[in-house]
Each structure stands twice: as C-alpha cells, then as structure tokens.
C-alpha cells in the first residue's frame, strides 16, 4: 500500500508539472483511485509543500508574482477555454466595439467572432491581434512596451489611449478570483490596463477556468461586483451570492 501511495503521489506531481493544474476527477481516472484516496493524497502533498489544493483540484505552489509564459498557458485547459470562449463570443453582437486583453482565454473567443458584421476589436495583445488578422476581423492594436512573457503591450501609453475609447464590452483573463481580494494579476501595469478597459466598458466579463478560483496574485484590477465571470465550473460561494454575476458554461 505504501508503494502504491508513493506511485500515485509521483504521478500526481508529474501531471502537475505537465499541466500546472489538474482536476480531482482527472487524478482519479489516471490513477484508478477513489475520490477519498485522491483527497488524502492531495492533503499529504500539500502538507509537504509540494502543491496547493484549490477549487476542483490542485496546482503547483505559487507566489504572488508568479506568471506562466504565454506559450505554456496556450496549451493548458484547452477544452475548457474553448467552451468558455465560445460562450463569451455569443454575447457579442454585430457592429459592436469590444476590448480583448492579452490572454489565452480571450484568444479562444476569436474563431467564434469571425461571422459578426461590423465588429471592431481593440486589444493590447500582440498574439491576439495576429489571430484577429488571420480571421480578417477589424482590429485596433494599442501600442506600448512589449512584455515578452505575456505578449502584452503595456505602459502609460496604453492606459492613456484606452481612456479615449468607449467599449460595448470588454473581455479579460485573470490569474486569481478570490471572494475577498477580488480579481488579481501578477503585473501592476497589466492590472492598470485591465482596470481602465473595465471602466471604459458598458459591460465587463472575465473568462476563467476553475483553476483560477480561490487564488490571489499581486495586483487587484477589479472587484467581483464590477464584472460577470464566465467559467466552466463555479464554486458555491459565487453561485449563492446575489450581488455577483456569473455564466457557467453548459457541459
């Protein structure tokens, strides 16, 4: 039994190294283990400082300034991001002006926006702008200093430019969604851009897979009441708070 436990724990850590976040049901399937066994394994590994248990599963231990490279994030939780992006795109209408921030979650919307007429998309994401161009969507790229890790254009120039615009809707990614701390991201400059876009929008949305819940990063960019959260799974505290808005993707 001890060896089986050690093998399961090694496998869980391998899964986390590959994916950064794994769900409880994924661990159960790959280890042929019950939910109670998996929960005990995660509890032991968390006590040893090797992972962090979060809503729906576990992730590698992180600090407030940790930020995953864009290329790595683009390969994570692809099915969940696709469904979230599709649901978010359904909210956009012909002839609207929208803002997409420089995340992999917002990138998942783009293929579903291609059939809309008269759409203008403003973004500070270099990869987002390139993908919009691939789908022949009218795009305004807001210039600034390029942050290589996230492929986002940042700086005071971006914030100042956004303050001259108005948006029908904006769509944001996030690193953390916490009941008390709100919406957070590791970079203060990206937080300022997100905050500004939300202020300039009639409706604001945050796209997040369930790994982002009960997480906190360095810089807060909005309170939960400021946005509608679009997620694949939502915790009970979000569903039961009448002051908060959310859209849970139908599976």
C-alpha positions as protocol buffer text, in pm:
chain_id: "A"
residue {
  index: 1
  type: UNK
  ca { x: 0 y: 0 z: 0 }
}
residue {
  index: 2
  type: UNK
  ca { x: 286 y: 239 z: 83 }
}
residue {
  index: 3
  type: UNK
  ca { x: 441 y: 184 z: -260 }
}
residue {
  index: 4
  type: UNK
  ca { x: 106 y: 243 z: -429 }
}
residue {
  index: 5
  type: UNK
  ca { x: 72 y: 569 z: -240 }
}
residue {
  index: 6
  type: UNK
  ca { x: 421 y: 680 z: -343 }
}
residue {
  index: 7
  type: UNK
  ca { x: 349 y: 594 z: -706 }
}
residue {
  index: 8
  type: UNK
  ca { x: 22 y: 788 z: -701 }
}
residue {
  index: 9
  type: UNK
  ca { x: 191 y: 1089 z: -548 }
}
residue {
  index: 10
  type: UNK
  ca { x: 470 y: 1081 z: -807 }
}
residue {
  index: 11
  type: UNK
  ca { x: 211 y: 1057 z: -1080 }
}
residue {
  index: 12
  type: UNK
  ca { x: 14 y: 1350 z: -939 }
}
residue {
  index: 13
  type: UNK
  ca { x: 328 y: 1566 z: -931 }
}
residue {
  index: 14
  type: UNK
  ca { x: 412 y: 1459 z: -1288 }
}
residue {
  index: 15
  type: UNK
  ca { x: 64 y: 1559 z: -1402 }
}
residue {
  index: 16
  type: UNK
  ca { x: 101 y: 1897 z: -1232 }
}
residue {
  index: 17
  type: UNK
  ca { x: 440 y: 1957 z: -1391 }
}
residue {
  index: 18
  type: UNK
  ca { x: 289 y: 1894 z: -1733 }
}
residue {
  index: 19
  type: UNK
  ca { x: -39 y: 2084 z: -1686 }
}
residue {
  index: 20
  type: UNK
  ca { x: 13 y: 2318 z: -1386 }
}
residue {
  index: 21
  type: UNK
  ca { x: -344 y: 2244 z: -1272 }
}
residue {
  index: 22
  type: UNK
  ca { x: -524 y: 1910 z: -1255 }
}
residue {
  index: 23
  type: UNK
  ca { x: -879 y: 1830 z: -1156 }
}
residue {
  index: 24
  type: UNK
  ca { x: -968 y: 1570 z: -896 }
}
residue {
  index: 25
  type: UNK
  ca { x: -1155 y: 1358 z: -1150 }
}
residue {
  index: 26
  type: UNK
  ca { x: -850 y: 1358 z: -1382 }
}
residue {
  index: 27
  type: UNK
  ca { x: -632 y: 1229 z: -1098 }
}
residue {
  index: 28
  type: UNK
  ca { x: -892 y: 964 z: -1016 }
}
residue {
  index: 29
  type: UNK
  ca { x: -901 y: 841 z: -1375 }
}
residue {
  index: 30
  type: UNK
  ca { x: -526 y: 832 z: -1433 }
}
residue {
  index: 31
  type: UNK
  ca { x: -455 y: 660 z: -1101 }
}
residue {
  index: 32
  type: UNK
  ca { x: -763 y: 437 z: -1086 }
}
residue {
  index: 33
  type: UNK
  ca { x: -830 y: 576 z: -738 }
}
residue {
  index: 34
  type: UNK
  ca { x: -1136 y: 679 z: -542 }
}
residue {
  index: 35
  type: UNK
  ca { x: -1216 y: 1040 z: -460 }
}
residue {
  index: 36
  type: UNK
  ca { x: -1140 y: 984 z: -91 }
}
residue {
  index: 37
  type: UNK
  ca { x: -798 y: 837 z: -177 }
}
residue {
  index: 38
  type: UNK
  ca { x: -713 y: 1128 z: -407 }
}
residue {
  index: 39
  type: UNK
  ca { x: -817 y: 1381 z: -145 }
}
residue {
  index: 40
  type: UNK
  ca { x: -592 y: 1215 z: 112 }
}
residue {
  index: 41
  type: UNK
  ca { x: -302 y: 1216 z: -137 }
}
residue {
  index: 42
  type: UNK
  ca { x: -352 y: 1585 z: -211 }
}
residue {
  index: 43
  type: UNK
  ca { x: -373 y: 1668 z: 158 }
}
residue {
  index: 44
  type: UNK
  ca { x: -40 y: 1493 z: 224 }
}
residue {
  index: 45
  type: UNK
  ca { x: 131 y: 1659 z: -72 }
}
residue {
  index: 46
  type: UNK
  ca { x: 1 y: 2000 z: 33 }
}
residue {
  index: 47
  type: UNK
  ca { x: 129 y: 1946 z: 388 }
}
residue {
  index: 48
  type: UNK
  ca { x: 469 y: 1863 z: 237 }
}
residue {
  index: 49
  type: UNK
  ca { x: 462 y: 2192 z: 43 }
}
residue {
  index: 50
  type: UNK
  ca { x: 459 y: 2025 z: -297 }
}
residue {
  index: 51
  type: UNK
  ca { x: 124 y: 2154 z: -425 }
}
residue {
  index: 52
  type: UNK
  ca { x: -170 y: 2374 z: -341 }
}
residue {
  index: 53
  type: UNK
  ca { x: -522 y: 2240 z: -317 }
}
residue {
  index: 54
  type: UNK
  ca { x: -772 y: 2467 z: -486 }
}
residue {
  index: 55
  type: UNK
  ca { x: -1131 y: 2454 z: -605 }
}
residue {
  index: 56
  type: UNK
  ca { x: -1181 y: 2141 z: -815 }
}
residue {
  index: 57
  type: UNK
  ca { x: -829 y: 2005 z: -790 }
}
residue {
  index: 58
  type: UNK
  ca { x: -470 y: 2110 z: -726 }
}
residue {
  index: 59
  type: UNK
  ca { x: -196 y: 2325 z: -871 }
}
residue {
  index: 60
  type: UNK
  ca { x: 175 y: 2373 z: -814 }
}
residue {
  index: 61
  type: UNK
  ca { x: 261 y: 2603 z: -524 }
}
residue {
  index: 62
  type: UNK
  ca { x: 292 y: 2962 z: -648 }
}
residue {
  index: 63
  type: UNK
  ca { x: 374 y: 3307 z: -511 }
}
residue {
  index: 64
  type: UNK
  ca { x: 201 y: 3640 z: -570 }
}
residue {
  index: 65
  type: UNK
  ca { x: 425 y: 3737 z: -861 }
}
residue {
  index: 66
  type: UNK
  ca { x: 432 y: 3404 z: -1046 }
}
residue {
  index: 67
  type: UNK
  ca { x: 327 y: 3428 z: -1408 }
}
residue {
  index: 68
  type: UNK
  ca { x: 318 y: 3149 z: -1664 }
}
residue {
  index: 69
  type: UNK
  ca { x: 468 y: 3205 z: -2008 }
}
residue {
  index: 70
  type: UNK
  ca { x: 213 y: 3266 z: -2287 }
}
residue {
  index: 71
  type: UNK
  ca { x: 336 y: 2962 z: -2482 }
}
residue {
  index: 72
  type: UNK
  ca { x: 281 y: 2738 z: -2181 }
}
residue {
  index: 73
  type: UNK
  ca { x: -61 y: 2885 z: -2096 }
}
residue {
  index: 74
  type: UNK
  ca { x: -177 y: 2841 z: -2455 }
}
residue {
  index: 75
  type: UNK
  ca { x: -150 y: 2463 z: -2409 }
}
residue {
  index: 76
  type: UNK
  ca { x: -334 y: 2440 z: -2077 }
}
residue {
  index: 77
  type: UNK
  ca { x: -704 y: 2355 z: -2023 }
}
residue {
  index: 78
  type: UNK
  ca { x: -778 y: 2378 z: -2396 }
}
residue {
  index: 79
  type: UNK
  ca { x: -1122 y: 2217 z: -2388 }
}
residue {
  index: 80
  type: UNK
  ca { x: -1239 y: 2437 z: -2102 }
}
residue {
  index: 81
  type: UNK
  ca { x: -1103 y: 2753 z: -2265 }
}
residue {
  index: 82
  type: UNK
  ca { x: -1271 y: 2668 z: -2595 }
}
residue {
  index: 83
  type: UNK
  ca { x: -1612 y: 2629 z: -2432 }
}
residue {
  index: 84
  type: UNK
  ca { x: -1564 y: 2946 z: -2227 }
}
residue {
  index: 85
  type: UNK
  ca { x: -1453 y: 3140 z: -2534 }
}
residue {
  index: 86
  type: UNK
  ca { x: -1749 y: 3016 z: -2735 }
}
residue {
  index: 87
  type: UNK
  ca { x: -1993 y: 3123 z: -2463 }
}
residue {
  index: 88
  type: UNK
  ca { x: -1830 y: 3465 z: -2433 }
}
residue {
  index: 89
  type: UNK
  ca { x: -1841 y: 3522 z: -2809 }
}
residue {
  index: 90
  type: UNK
  ca { x: -2215 y: 3454 z: -2809 }
}
residue {
  index: 91
  type: UNK
  ca { x: -2262 y: 3777 z: -2611 }
}
residue {
  index: 92
  type: UNK
  ca { x: -2109 y: 3996 z: -2882 }
}
residue {
  index: 93
  type: UNK
  ca { x: -2338 y: 4150 z: -3145 }
}
residue {
  index: 94
  type: UNK
  ca { x: -2291 y: 4299 z: -3491 }
}
residue {
  index: 95
  type: UNK
  ca { x: -2137 y: 4648 z: -3509 }
}
residue {
  index: 96
  type: UNK
  ca { x: -2005 y: 4646 z: -3153 }
}
residue {
  index: 97
  type: UNK
  ca { x: -1668 y: 4774 z: -3033 }
}
residue {
  index: 98
  type: UNK
  ca { x: -1507 y: 4534 z: -2785 }
}
residue {
  index: 99
  type: UNK
  ca { x: -1179 y: 4507 z: -2597 }
}
residue {
  index: 100
  type: UNK
  ca { x: -989 y: 4178 z: -2566 }
}
residue {
  index: 101
  type: UNK
  ca { x: -696 y: 4168 z: -2330 }
}
residue {
  index: 102
  type: UNK
  ca { x: -375 y: 3979 z: -2397 }
}
residue {
  index: 103
  type: UNK
  ca { x: -466 y: 3637 z: -2257 }
}
residue {
  index: 104
  type: UNK
  ca { x: -504 y: 3285 z: -2388 }
}
residue {
  index: 105
  type: UNK
  ca { x: -863 y: 3271 z: -2260 }
}
residue {
  index: 106
  type: UNK
  ca { x: -966 y: 3570 z: -2471 }
}
residue {
  index: 107
  type: UNK
  ca { x: -784 y: 3418 z: -2768 }
}
residue {
  index: 108
  type: UNK
  ca { x: -1030 y: 3129 z: -2755 }
}
residue {
  index: 109
  type: UNK
  ca { x: -1312 y: 3369 z: -2849 }
}
residue {
  index: 110
  type: UNK
  ca { x: -1170 y: 3482 z: -3181 }
}
residue {
  index: 111
  type: UNK
  ca { x: -1275 y: 3198 z: -3411 }
}
residue {
  index: 112
  type: UNK
  ca { x: -1633 y: 3245 z: -3290 }
}
residue {
  index: 113
  type: UNK
  ca { x: -1630 y: 3620 z: -3365 }
}
residue {
  index: 114
  type: UNK
  ca { x: -1546 y: 3584 z: -3734 }
}
residue {
  index: 115
  type: UNK
  ca { x: -1905 y: 3580 z: -3863 }
}
residue {
  index: 116
  type: UNK
  ca { x: -2010 y: 3904 z: -3693 }
}
residue {
  index: 117
  type: UNK
  ca { x: -2063 y: 4209 z: -3913 }
}
residue {
  index: 118
  type: UNK
  ca { x: -1910 y: 4550 z: -3845 }
}
residue {
  index: 119
  type: UNK
  ca { x: -1718 y: 4432 z: -3538 }
}
residue {
  index: 120
  type: UNK
  ca { x: -1417 y: 4634 z: -3417 }
}
residue {
  index: 121
  type: UNK
  ca { x: -1182 y: 4472 z: -3166 }
}
residue {
  index: 122
  type: UNK
  ca { x: -934 y: 4676 z: -2964 }
}
residue {
  index: 123
  type: UNK
  ca { x: -654 y: 4485 z: -2793 }
}
residue {
  index: 124
  type: UNK
  ca { x: -316 y: 4524 z: -2627 }
}
residue {
  index: 125
  type: UNK
  ca { x: -224 y: 4166 z: -2711 }
}
residue {
  index: 126
  type: UNK
  ca { x: 26 y: 4105 z: -2989 }
}
residue {
  index: 127
  type: UNK
  ca { x: -77 y: 3742 z: -3037 }
}
residue {
  index: 128
  type: UNK
  ca { x: -444 y: 3840 z: -3011 }
}
residue {
  index: 129
  type: UNK
  ca { x: -402 y: 4099 z: -3288 }
}
residue {
  index: 130
  type: UNK
  ca { x: -226 y: 3847 z: -3510 }
}
residue {
  index: 131
  type: UNK
  ca { x: -502 y: 3591 z: -3462 }
}
residue {
  index: 132
  type: UNK
  ca { x: -772 y: 3853 z: -3529 }
}
residue {
  index: 133
  type: UNK
  ca { x: -592 y: 3935 z: -3853 }
}
residue {
  index: 134
  type: UNK
  ca { x: -596 y: 3567 z: -3950 }
}
residue {
  index: 135
  type: UNK
  ca { x: -977 y: 3576 z: -3923 }
}
residue {
  index: 136
  type: UNK
  ca { x: -999 y: 3910 z: -4108 }
}
residue {
  index: 137
  type: UNK
  ca { x: -1155 y: 4089 z: -3809 }
}
residue {
  index: 138
  type: UNK
  ca { x: -1112 y: 4467 z: -3796 }
}
residue {
  index: 139
  type: UNK
  ca { x: -858 y: 4534 z: -3524 }
}
residue {
  index: 140
  type: UNK
  ca { x: -701 y: 4826 z: -3336 }
}
residue {
  index: 141
  type: UNK
  ca { x: -375 y: 4733 z: -3161 }
}
residue {
  index: 142
  type: UNK
  ca { x: -294 y: 4974 z: -2878 }
}
residue {
  index: 143
  type: UNK
  ca { x: 81 y: 5033 z: -2872 }
}
residue {
  index: 144
  type: UNK
  ca { x: 324 y: 5038 z: -2583 }
}
residue {
  index: 145
  type: UNK
  ca { x: 617 y: 4842 z: -2441 }
}
residue {
  index: 146
  type: UNK
  ca { x: 609 y: 4472 z: -2532 }
}
residue {
  index: 147
  type: UNK
  ca { x: 613 y: 4234 z: -2238 }
}
residue {
  index: 148
  type: UNK
  ca { x: 762 y: 3920 z: -2391 }
}
residue {
  index: 149
  type: UNK
  ca { x: 632 y: 3673 z: -2133 }
}
residue {
  index: 150
  type: UNK
  ca { x: 263 y: 3750 z: -2195 }
}
residue {
  index: 151
  type: UNK
  ca { x: 299 y: 3917 z: -2539 }
}
residue {
  index: 152
  type: UNK
  ca { x: 108 y: 4213 z: -2398 }
}
residue {
  index: 153
  type: UNK
  ca { x: 173 y: 4577 z: -2481 }
}
residue {
  index: 154
  type: UNK
  ca { x: 191 y: 4766 z: -2152 }
}
residue {
  index: 155
  type: UNK
  ca { x: 274 y: 5109 z: -2012 }
}
residue {
  index: 156
  type: UNK
  ca { x: 123 y: 5452 z: -1960 }
}
residue {
  index: 157
  type: UNK
  ca { x: 72 y: 5495 z: -2336 }
}
residue {
  index: 158
  type: UNK
  ca { x: -171 y: 5203 z: -2342 }
}
residue {
  index: 159
  type: UNK
  ca { x: -366 y: 5329 z: -2040 }
}
residue {
  index: 160
  type: UNK
  ca { x: -386 y: 5684 z: -2177 }
}
residue {
  index: 161
  type: UNK
  ca { x: -505 y: 5561 z: -2515 }
}
residue {
  index: 162
  type: UNK
  ca { x: -773 y: 5337 z: -2366 }
}
residue {
  index: 163
  type: UNK
  ca { x: -912 y: 5632 z: -2172 }
}
residue {
  index: 164
  type: UNK
  ca { x: -1001 y: 5796 z: -2506 }
}
residue {
  index: 165
  type: UNK
  ca { x: -1214 y: 5495 z: -2610 }
}
residue {
  index: 166
  type: UNK
  ca { x: -1554 y: 5358 z: -2514 }
}
residue {
  index: 167
  type: UNK
  ca { x: -1639 y: 4988 z: -2547 }
}
residue {
  index: 168
  type: UNK
  ca { x: -1964 y: 4799 z: -2566 }
}
residue {
  index: 169
  type: UNK
  ca { x: -1796 y: 4510 z: -2389 }
}
residue {
  index: 170
  type: UNK
  ca { x: -1455 y: 4406 z: -2264 }
}
residue {
  index: 171
  type: UNK
  ca { x: -1328 y: 4054 z: -2203 }
}
residue {
  index: 172
  type: UNK
  ca { x: -1046 y: 3983 z: -1958 }
}
residue {
  index: 173
  type: UNK
  ca { x: -837 y: 3697 z: -1839 }
}
residue {
  index: 174
  type: UNK
  ca { x: -728 y: 3673 z: -1476 }
}
residue {
  index: 175
  type: UNK
  ca { x: -478 y: 3489 z: -1259 }
}
residue {
  index: 176
  type: UNK
  ca { x: -692 y: 3488 z: -948 }
}
residue {
  index: 177
  type: UNK
  ca { x: -1056 y: 3511 z: -841 }
}
residue {
  index: 178
  type: UNK
  ca { x: -1097 y: 3546 z: -467 }
}
residue {
  index: 179
  type: UNK
  ca { x: -1412 y: 3615 z: -266 }
}
residue {
  index: 180
  type: UNK
  ca { x: -1237 y: 3884 z: -60 }
}
residue {
  index: 181
  type: UNK
  ca { x: -946 y: 4006 z: -273 }
}
residue {
  index: 182
  type: UNK
  ca { x: -1142 y: 4019 z: -599 }
}
residue {
  index: 183
  type: UNK
  ca { x: -972 y: 3984 z: -938 }
}
residue {
  index: 184
  type: UNK
  ca { x: -593 y: 3987 z: -945 }
}
residue {
  index: 185
  type: UNK
  ca { x: -296 y: 3954 z: -1180 }
}
residue {
  index: 186
  type: UNK
  ca { x: 82 y: 3942 z: -1112 }
}
residue {
  index: 187
  type: UNK
  ca { x: 178 y: 4257 z: -1309 }
}
residue {
  index: 188
  type: UNK
  ca { x: 74 y: 4603 z: -1184 }
}
residue {
  index: 189
  type: UNK
  ca { x: 92 y: 4752 z: -1535 }
}
residue {
  index: 190
  type: UNK
  ca { x: -135 y: 4486 z: -1680 }
}
residue {
  index: 191
  type: UNK
  ca { x: -369 y: 4539 z: -1384 }
}
residue {
  index: 192
  type: UNK
  ca { x: -393 y: 4910 z: -1470 }
}
residue {
  index: 193
  type: UNK
  ca { x: -481 y: 4827 z: -1831 }
}
residue {
  index: 194
  type: UNK
  ca { x: -749 y: 4581 z: -1725 }
}
residue {
  index: 195
  type: UNK
  ca { x: -897 y: 4831 z: -1478 }
}
residue {
  index: 196
  type: UNK
  ca { x: -907 y: 5104 z: -1741 }
}
residue {
  index: 197
  type: UNK
  ca { x: -1073 y: 4883 z: -2001 }
}
residue {
  index: 198
  type: UNK
  ca { x: -1339 y: 4781 z: -1747 }
}
residue {
  index: 199
  type: UNK
  ca { x: -1405 y: 5145 z: -1658 }
}
residue {
  index: 200
  type: UNK
  ca { x: -1448 y: 5233 z: -2028 }
}
residue {
  index: 201
  type: UNK
  ca { x: -1688 y: 4944 z: -2100 }
}
residue {
  index: 202
  type: UNK
  ca { x: -2065 y: 4919 z: -2075 }
}
residue {
  index: 203
  type: UNK
  ca { x: -2035 y: 4551 z: -1980 }
}
residue {
  index: 204
  type: UNK
  ca { x: -1726 y: 4371 z: -1849 }
}
residue {
  index: 205
  type: UNK
  ca { x: -1654 y: 3999 z: -1846 }
}
residue {
  index: 206
  type: UNK
  ca { x: -1378 y: 3783 z: -1701 }
}
residue {
  index: 207
  type: UNK
  ca { x: -1302 y: 3446 z: -1862 }
}
residue {
  index: 208
  type: UNK
  ca { x: -1163 y: 3184 z: -1627 }
}
residue {
  index: 209
  type: UNK
  ca { x: -1135 y: 2809 z: -1592 }
}
residue {
  index: 210
  type: UNK
  ca { x: -1199 y: 2668 z: -1248 }
}
residue {
  index: 211
  type: UNK
  ca { x: -828 y: 2668 z: -1154 }
}
residue {
  index: 212
  type: UNK
  ca { x: -845 y: 3047 z: -1106 }
}
residue {
  index: 213
  type: UNK
  ca { x: -1094 y: 3039 z: -819 }
}
residue {
  index: 214
  type: UNK
  ca { x: -976 y: 3098 z: -463 }
}
residue {
  index: 215
  type: UNK
  ca { x: -643 y: 3226 z: -597 }
}
residue {
  index: 216
  type: UNK
  ca { x: -475 y: 3562 z: -539 }
}
residue {
  index: 217
  type: UNK
  ca { x: -196 y: 3741 z: -728 }
}
residue {
  index: 218
  type: UNK
  ca { x: -11 y: 4065 z: -658 }
}
residue {
  index: 219
  type: UNK
  ca { x: -226 y: 4340 z: -813 }
}
residue {
  index: 220
  type: UNK
  ca { x: -604 y: 4376 z: -795 }
}
residue {
  index: 221
  type: UNK
  ca { x: -770 y: 4512 z: -1107 }
}
residue {
  index: 222
  type: UNK
  ca { x: -1141 y: 4486 z: -1021 }
}
residue {
  index: 223
  type: UNK
  ca { x: -1395 y: 4391 z: -757 }
}
residue {
  index: 224
  type: UNK
  ca { x: -1613 y: 4091 z: -831 }
}
residue {
  index: 225
  type: UNK
  ca { x: -1920 y: 4317 z: -848 }
}
residue {
  index: 226
  type: UNK
  ca { x: -1764 y: 4502 z: -1145 }
}
residue {
  index: 227
  type: UNK
  ca { x: -1778 y: 4209 z: -1386 }
}
residue {
  index: 228
  type: UNK
  ca { x: -1959 y: 3896 z: -1499 }
}
residue {
  index: 229
  type: UNK
  ca { x: -1746 y: 3583 z: -1463 }
}
residue {
  index: 230
  type: UNK
  ca { x: -1765 y: 3323 z: -1740 }
}
residue {
  index: 231
  type: UNK
  ca { x: -1629 y: 2987 z: -1623 }
}
residue {
  index: 232
  type: UNK
  ca { x: -1653 y: 2614 z: -1683 }
}
residue {
  index: 233
  type: UNK
  ca { x: -1725 y: 2548 z: -1316 }
}
residue {
  index: 234
  type: UNK
  ca { x: -1814 y: 2797 z: -1043 }
}
residue {
  index: 235
  type: UNK
  ca { x: -1779 y: 2750 z: -665 }
}
residue {
  index: 236
  type: UNK
  ca { x: -2085 y: 2762 z: -443 }
}
residue {
  index: 237
  type: UNK
  ca { x: -1987 y: 3094 z: -285 }
}
residue {
  index: 238
  type: UNK
  ca { x: -2016 y: 3259 z: -627 }
}
residue {
  index: 239
  type: UNK
  ca { x: -2344 y: 3091 z: -715 }
}
residue {
  index: 240
  type: UNK
  ca { x: -2511 y: 3184 z: -389 }
}
residue {
  index: 241
  type: UNK
  ca { x: -2401 y: 3549 z: -369 }
}
residue {
  index: 242
  type: UNK
  ca { x: -2686 y: 3753 z: -516 }
}
residue {
  index: 243
  type: UNK
  ca { x: -2462 y: 4054 z: -569 }
}
residue {
  index: 244
  type: UNK
  ca { x: -2232 y: 3869 z: -809 }
}
residue {
  index: 245
  type: UNK
  ca { x: -2286 y: 3781 z: -1174 }
}
residue {
  index: 246
  type: UNK
  ca { x: -2164 y: 3468 z: -1347 }
}
residue {
  index: 247
  type: UNK
  ca { x: -2223 y: 3249 z: -1652 }
}
residue {
  index: 248
  type: UNK
  ca { x: -2137 y: 2882 z: -1610 }
}
residue {
  index: 249
  type: UNK
  ca { x: -2066 y: 2700 z: -1936 }
}
residue {
  index: 250
  type: UNK
  ca { x: -2316 y: 2425 z: -2003 }
}
residue {
  index: 251
  type: UNK
  ca { x: -2147 y: 2087 z: -2048 }
}
